[in-house]
CSV table of C-alpha atoms and ligand atoms in Angstrom, one decimal:
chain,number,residue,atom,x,y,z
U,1,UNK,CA,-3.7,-109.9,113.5
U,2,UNK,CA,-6.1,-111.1,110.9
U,3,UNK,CA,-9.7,-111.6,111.4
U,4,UNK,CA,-9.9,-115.1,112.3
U,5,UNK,CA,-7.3,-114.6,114.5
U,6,UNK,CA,-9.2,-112.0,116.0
U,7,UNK,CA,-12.6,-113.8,116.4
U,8,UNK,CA,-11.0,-116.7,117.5
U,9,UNK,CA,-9.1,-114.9,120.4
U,10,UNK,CA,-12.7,-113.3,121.3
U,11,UNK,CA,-14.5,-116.1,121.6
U,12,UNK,CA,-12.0,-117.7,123.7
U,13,UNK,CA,-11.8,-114.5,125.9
U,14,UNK,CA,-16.2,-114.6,125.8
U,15,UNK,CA,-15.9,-118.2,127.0
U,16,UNK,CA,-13.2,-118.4,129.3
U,17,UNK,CA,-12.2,-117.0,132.3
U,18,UNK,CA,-12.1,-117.8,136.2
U,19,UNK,CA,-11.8,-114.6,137.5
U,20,UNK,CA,-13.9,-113.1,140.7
U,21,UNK,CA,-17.1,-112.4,139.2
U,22,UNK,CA,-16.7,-114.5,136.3
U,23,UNK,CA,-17.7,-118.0,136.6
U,24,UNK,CA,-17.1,-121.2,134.1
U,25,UNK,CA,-18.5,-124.0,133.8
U,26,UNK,CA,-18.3,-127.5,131.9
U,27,UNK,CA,-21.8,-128.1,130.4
U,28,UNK,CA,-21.4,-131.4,129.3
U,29,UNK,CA,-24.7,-133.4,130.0
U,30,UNK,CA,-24.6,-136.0,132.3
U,31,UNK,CA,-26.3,-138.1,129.5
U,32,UNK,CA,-23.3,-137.9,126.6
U,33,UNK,CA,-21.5,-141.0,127.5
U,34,UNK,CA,-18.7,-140.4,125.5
U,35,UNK,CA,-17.3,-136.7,125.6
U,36,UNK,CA,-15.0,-135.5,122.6
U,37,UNK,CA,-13.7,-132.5,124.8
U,38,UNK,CA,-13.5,-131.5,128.7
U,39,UNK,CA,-12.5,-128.6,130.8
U,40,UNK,CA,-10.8,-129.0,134.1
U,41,UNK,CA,-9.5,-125.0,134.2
U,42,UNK,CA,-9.4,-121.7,132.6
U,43,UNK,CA,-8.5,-118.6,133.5
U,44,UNK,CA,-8.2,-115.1,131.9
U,45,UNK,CA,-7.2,-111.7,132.7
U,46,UNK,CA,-7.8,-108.8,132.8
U,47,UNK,CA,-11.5,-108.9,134.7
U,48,UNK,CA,-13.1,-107.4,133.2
U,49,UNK,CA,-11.3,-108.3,129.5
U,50,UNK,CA,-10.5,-105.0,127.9
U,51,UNK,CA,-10.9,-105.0,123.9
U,52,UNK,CA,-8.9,-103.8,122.2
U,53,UNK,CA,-5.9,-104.7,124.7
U,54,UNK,CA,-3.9,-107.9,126.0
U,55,UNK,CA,-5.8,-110.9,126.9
U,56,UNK,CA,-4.3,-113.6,129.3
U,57,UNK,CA,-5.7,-116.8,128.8
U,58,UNK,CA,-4.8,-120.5,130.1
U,59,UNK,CA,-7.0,-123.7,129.5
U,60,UNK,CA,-6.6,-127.2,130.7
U,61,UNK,CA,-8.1,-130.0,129.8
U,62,UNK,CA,-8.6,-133.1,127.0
U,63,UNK,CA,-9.3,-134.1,123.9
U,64,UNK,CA,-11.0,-137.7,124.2
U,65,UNK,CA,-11.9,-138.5,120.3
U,66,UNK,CA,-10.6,-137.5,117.4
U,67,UNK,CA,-12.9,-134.9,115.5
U,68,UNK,CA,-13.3,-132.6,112.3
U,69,UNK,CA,-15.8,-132.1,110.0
U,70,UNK,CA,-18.2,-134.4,111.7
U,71,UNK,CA,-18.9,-132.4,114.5
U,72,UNK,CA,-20.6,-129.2,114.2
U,73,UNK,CA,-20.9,-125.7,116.7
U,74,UNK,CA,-23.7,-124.2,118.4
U,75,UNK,CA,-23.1,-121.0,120.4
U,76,UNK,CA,-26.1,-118.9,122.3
U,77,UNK,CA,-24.9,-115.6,123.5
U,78,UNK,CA,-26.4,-113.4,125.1
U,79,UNK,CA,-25.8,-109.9,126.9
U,80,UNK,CA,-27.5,-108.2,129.4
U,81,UNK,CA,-29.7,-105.0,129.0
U,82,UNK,CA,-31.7,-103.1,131.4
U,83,UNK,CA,-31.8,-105.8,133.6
U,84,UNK,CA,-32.8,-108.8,131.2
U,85,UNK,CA,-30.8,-111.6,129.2
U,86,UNK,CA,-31.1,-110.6,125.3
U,87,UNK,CA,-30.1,-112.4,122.9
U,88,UNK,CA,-27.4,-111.4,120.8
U,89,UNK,CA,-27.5,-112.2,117.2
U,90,UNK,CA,-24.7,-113.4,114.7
U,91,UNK,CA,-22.6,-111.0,113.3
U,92,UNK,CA,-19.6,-112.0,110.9
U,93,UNK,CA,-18.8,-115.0,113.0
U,94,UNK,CA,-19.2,-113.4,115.9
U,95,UNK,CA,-22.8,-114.1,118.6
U,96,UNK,CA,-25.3,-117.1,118.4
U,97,UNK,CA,-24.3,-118.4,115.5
U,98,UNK,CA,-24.2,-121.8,114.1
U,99,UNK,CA,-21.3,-122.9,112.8
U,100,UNK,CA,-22.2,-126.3,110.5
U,101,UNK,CA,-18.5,-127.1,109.7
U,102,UNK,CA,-16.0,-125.2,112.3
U,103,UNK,CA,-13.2,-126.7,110.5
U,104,UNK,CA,-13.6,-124.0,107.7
U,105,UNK,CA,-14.0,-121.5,110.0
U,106,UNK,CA,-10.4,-123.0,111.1
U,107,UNK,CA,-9.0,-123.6,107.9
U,108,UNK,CA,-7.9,-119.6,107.5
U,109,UNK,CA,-4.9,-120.7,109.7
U,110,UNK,CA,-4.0,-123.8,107.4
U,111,UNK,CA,-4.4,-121.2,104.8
U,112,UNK,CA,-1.6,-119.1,105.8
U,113,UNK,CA,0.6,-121.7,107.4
U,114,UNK,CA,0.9,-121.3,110.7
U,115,UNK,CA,-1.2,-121.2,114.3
U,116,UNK,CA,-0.9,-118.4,116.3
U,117,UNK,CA,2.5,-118.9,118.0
U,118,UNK,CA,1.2,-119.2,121.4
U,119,UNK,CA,-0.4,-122.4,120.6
U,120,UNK,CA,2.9,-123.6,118.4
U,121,UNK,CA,4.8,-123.1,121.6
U,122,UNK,CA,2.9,-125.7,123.8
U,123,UNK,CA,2.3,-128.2,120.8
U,124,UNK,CA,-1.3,-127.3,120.3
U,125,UNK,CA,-3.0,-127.3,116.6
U,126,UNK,CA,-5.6,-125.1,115.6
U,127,UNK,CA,-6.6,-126.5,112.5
U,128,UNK,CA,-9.3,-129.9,112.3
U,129,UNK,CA,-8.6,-132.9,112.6
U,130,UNK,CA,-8.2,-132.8,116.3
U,131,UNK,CA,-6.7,-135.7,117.6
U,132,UNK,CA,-6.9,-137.2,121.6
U,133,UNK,CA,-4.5,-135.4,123.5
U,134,UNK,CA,-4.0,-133.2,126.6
U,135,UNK,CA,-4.8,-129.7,126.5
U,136,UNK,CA,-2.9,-127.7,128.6
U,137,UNK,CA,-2.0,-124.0,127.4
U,138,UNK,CA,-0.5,-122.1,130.3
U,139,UNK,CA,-1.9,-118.7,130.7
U,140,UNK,CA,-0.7,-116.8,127.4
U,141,UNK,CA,-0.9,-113.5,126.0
U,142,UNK,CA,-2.9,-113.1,123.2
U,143,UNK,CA,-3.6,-109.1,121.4
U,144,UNK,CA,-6.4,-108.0,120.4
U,145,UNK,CA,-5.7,-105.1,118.2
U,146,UNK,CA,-8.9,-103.7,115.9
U,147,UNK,CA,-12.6,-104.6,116.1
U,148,UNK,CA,-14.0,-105.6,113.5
U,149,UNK,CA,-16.9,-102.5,112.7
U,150,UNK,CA,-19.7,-105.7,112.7
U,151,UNK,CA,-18.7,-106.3,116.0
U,152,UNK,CA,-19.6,-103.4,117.7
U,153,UNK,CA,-22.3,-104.6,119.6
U,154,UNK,CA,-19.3,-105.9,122.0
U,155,UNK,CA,-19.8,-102.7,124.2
U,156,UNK,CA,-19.0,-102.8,128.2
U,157,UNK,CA,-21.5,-105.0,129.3
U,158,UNK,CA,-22.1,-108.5,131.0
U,159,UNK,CA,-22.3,-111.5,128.6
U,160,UNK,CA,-23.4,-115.3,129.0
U,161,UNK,CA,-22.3,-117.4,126.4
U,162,UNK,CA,-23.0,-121.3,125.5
U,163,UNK,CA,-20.6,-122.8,123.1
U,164,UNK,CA,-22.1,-126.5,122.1
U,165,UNK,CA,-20.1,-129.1,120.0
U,166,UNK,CA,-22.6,-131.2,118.6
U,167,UNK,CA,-21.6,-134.6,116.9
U,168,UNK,CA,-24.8,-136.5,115.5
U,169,UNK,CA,-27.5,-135.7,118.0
U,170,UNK,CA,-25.1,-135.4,120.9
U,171,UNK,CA,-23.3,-132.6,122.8
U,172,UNK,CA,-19.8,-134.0,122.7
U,173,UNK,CA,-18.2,-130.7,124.3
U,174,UNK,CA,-20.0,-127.6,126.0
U,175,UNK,CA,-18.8,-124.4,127.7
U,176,UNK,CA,-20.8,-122.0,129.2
U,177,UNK,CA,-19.0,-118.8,130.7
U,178,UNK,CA,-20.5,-115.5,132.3
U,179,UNK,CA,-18.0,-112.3,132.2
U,180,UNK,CA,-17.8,-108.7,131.8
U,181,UNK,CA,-16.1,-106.9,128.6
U,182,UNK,CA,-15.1,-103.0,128.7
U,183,UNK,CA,-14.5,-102.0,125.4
U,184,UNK,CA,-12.3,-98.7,125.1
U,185,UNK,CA,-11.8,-96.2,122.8
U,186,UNK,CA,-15.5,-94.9,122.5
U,187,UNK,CA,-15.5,-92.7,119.3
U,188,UNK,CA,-12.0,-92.3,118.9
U,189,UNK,CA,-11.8,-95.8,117.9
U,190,UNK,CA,-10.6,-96.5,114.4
U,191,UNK,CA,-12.1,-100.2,113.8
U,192,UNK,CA,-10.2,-102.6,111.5
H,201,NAG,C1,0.1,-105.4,124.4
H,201,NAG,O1,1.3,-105.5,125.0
H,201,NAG,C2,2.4,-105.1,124.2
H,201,NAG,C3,3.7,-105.4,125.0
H,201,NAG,O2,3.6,-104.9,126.3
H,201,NAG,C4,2.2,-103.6,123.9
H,201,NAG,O3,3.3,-103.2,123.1
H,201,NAG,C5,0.9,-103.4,123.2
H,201,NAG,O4,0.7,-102.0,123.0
H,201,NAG,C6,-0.2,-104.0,124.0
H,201,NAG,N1,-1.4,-103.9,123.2
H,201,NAG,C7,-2.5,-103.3,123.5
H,201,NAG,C8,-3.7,-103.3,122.5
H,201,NAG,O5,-2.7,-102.7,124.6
């Protein structure tokens, strides 16, 4: 799996998931009249989601607007350490980063030709422009096979993450997940 593939699967696994002791939540505001994206559900197992392993994930949902390289991403993620929030920085792609044109960051799949085959099989793109349609991805397995060696910050821990699509000065899509990782291997682990 290549790296995209990988970060992309991540932050999906970071940002979704219904589990017990996990919860989700559309964070919209109430003020954007028009959203370009909603959740309705999203799931993901295991809880906690074990890295490197198999990662279950389904999302529901819609795609209101068409969008690409007008909208931009804003993600705040944090973990929590000896009992208080902390920020986590960005690493190669990966933590609060900003991500001014997400369609680049998208474009490694256009690049070689094909989505990941889980999203082919249910008619979903993963490359920009997004068009209006329903999103609905039934709970697939996606692998998760090396870390990355920038990412290994992503120890066990509990994380709270805010993913913002941003269009103008508007949040036109927002997700904001809480969920525990256990990453395994410890030493041993040879990262890719
Ligand atoms: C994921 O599942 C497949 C099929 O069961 C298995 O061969 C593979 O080893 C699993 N990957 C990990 C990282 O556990």
């Amino acid at each position: 799996m290549n790296s995209a593939m990988n970060a992309v699967v991540l932050l999906l696994s970071i940002f979704v998931s219904s589990e017990a002791a996990v919860t989700w939540r559309d964070c919209v505001p109430p003020t954007t009249a028009h959203p370009y994206v909603t959740f309705t559900s999203v799931s993901v197992s295991p809880s906690p989601v074990v890295i490197p392993g198999n990662i279950t994930i389904g999302v529901r949902g819609s795609v209101h607007h068409n969008f690409g390289k007008d909208v931009r991403m804003v993600v705040h993620m944090d973990k929590y350490l000896l009992g208080v929030w902390t920020k986590v920085p960005c690493n190669s792609n990966v933590g609060s980063c900003n991500y001014d044109n997400p369609c680049e960051f998208l474009s490694a799949f256009a690049t070689s030709g094909t989505c990941p085959p889980q999203l082919e099989a249910h008619g979903l793109p993963c490359t920009c422009p997004f068009n209006p349609s329903d999103i609905n991805l039934p709970p697939s397995v996606f692998e998760v096979k090396t870390i990355n060696a920038a990412w290994s910050w992503l120890a066990t821990g509990k994380f709270r993450v805010q993913a913002e699509m941003i269009h103008g000065h508007d949040i036109v899509g927002c997700f904001h997940v809480e969920m525990d990782i256990k990453r395994t291997g410890g030493h041993g682990f040879i990262f890719g």
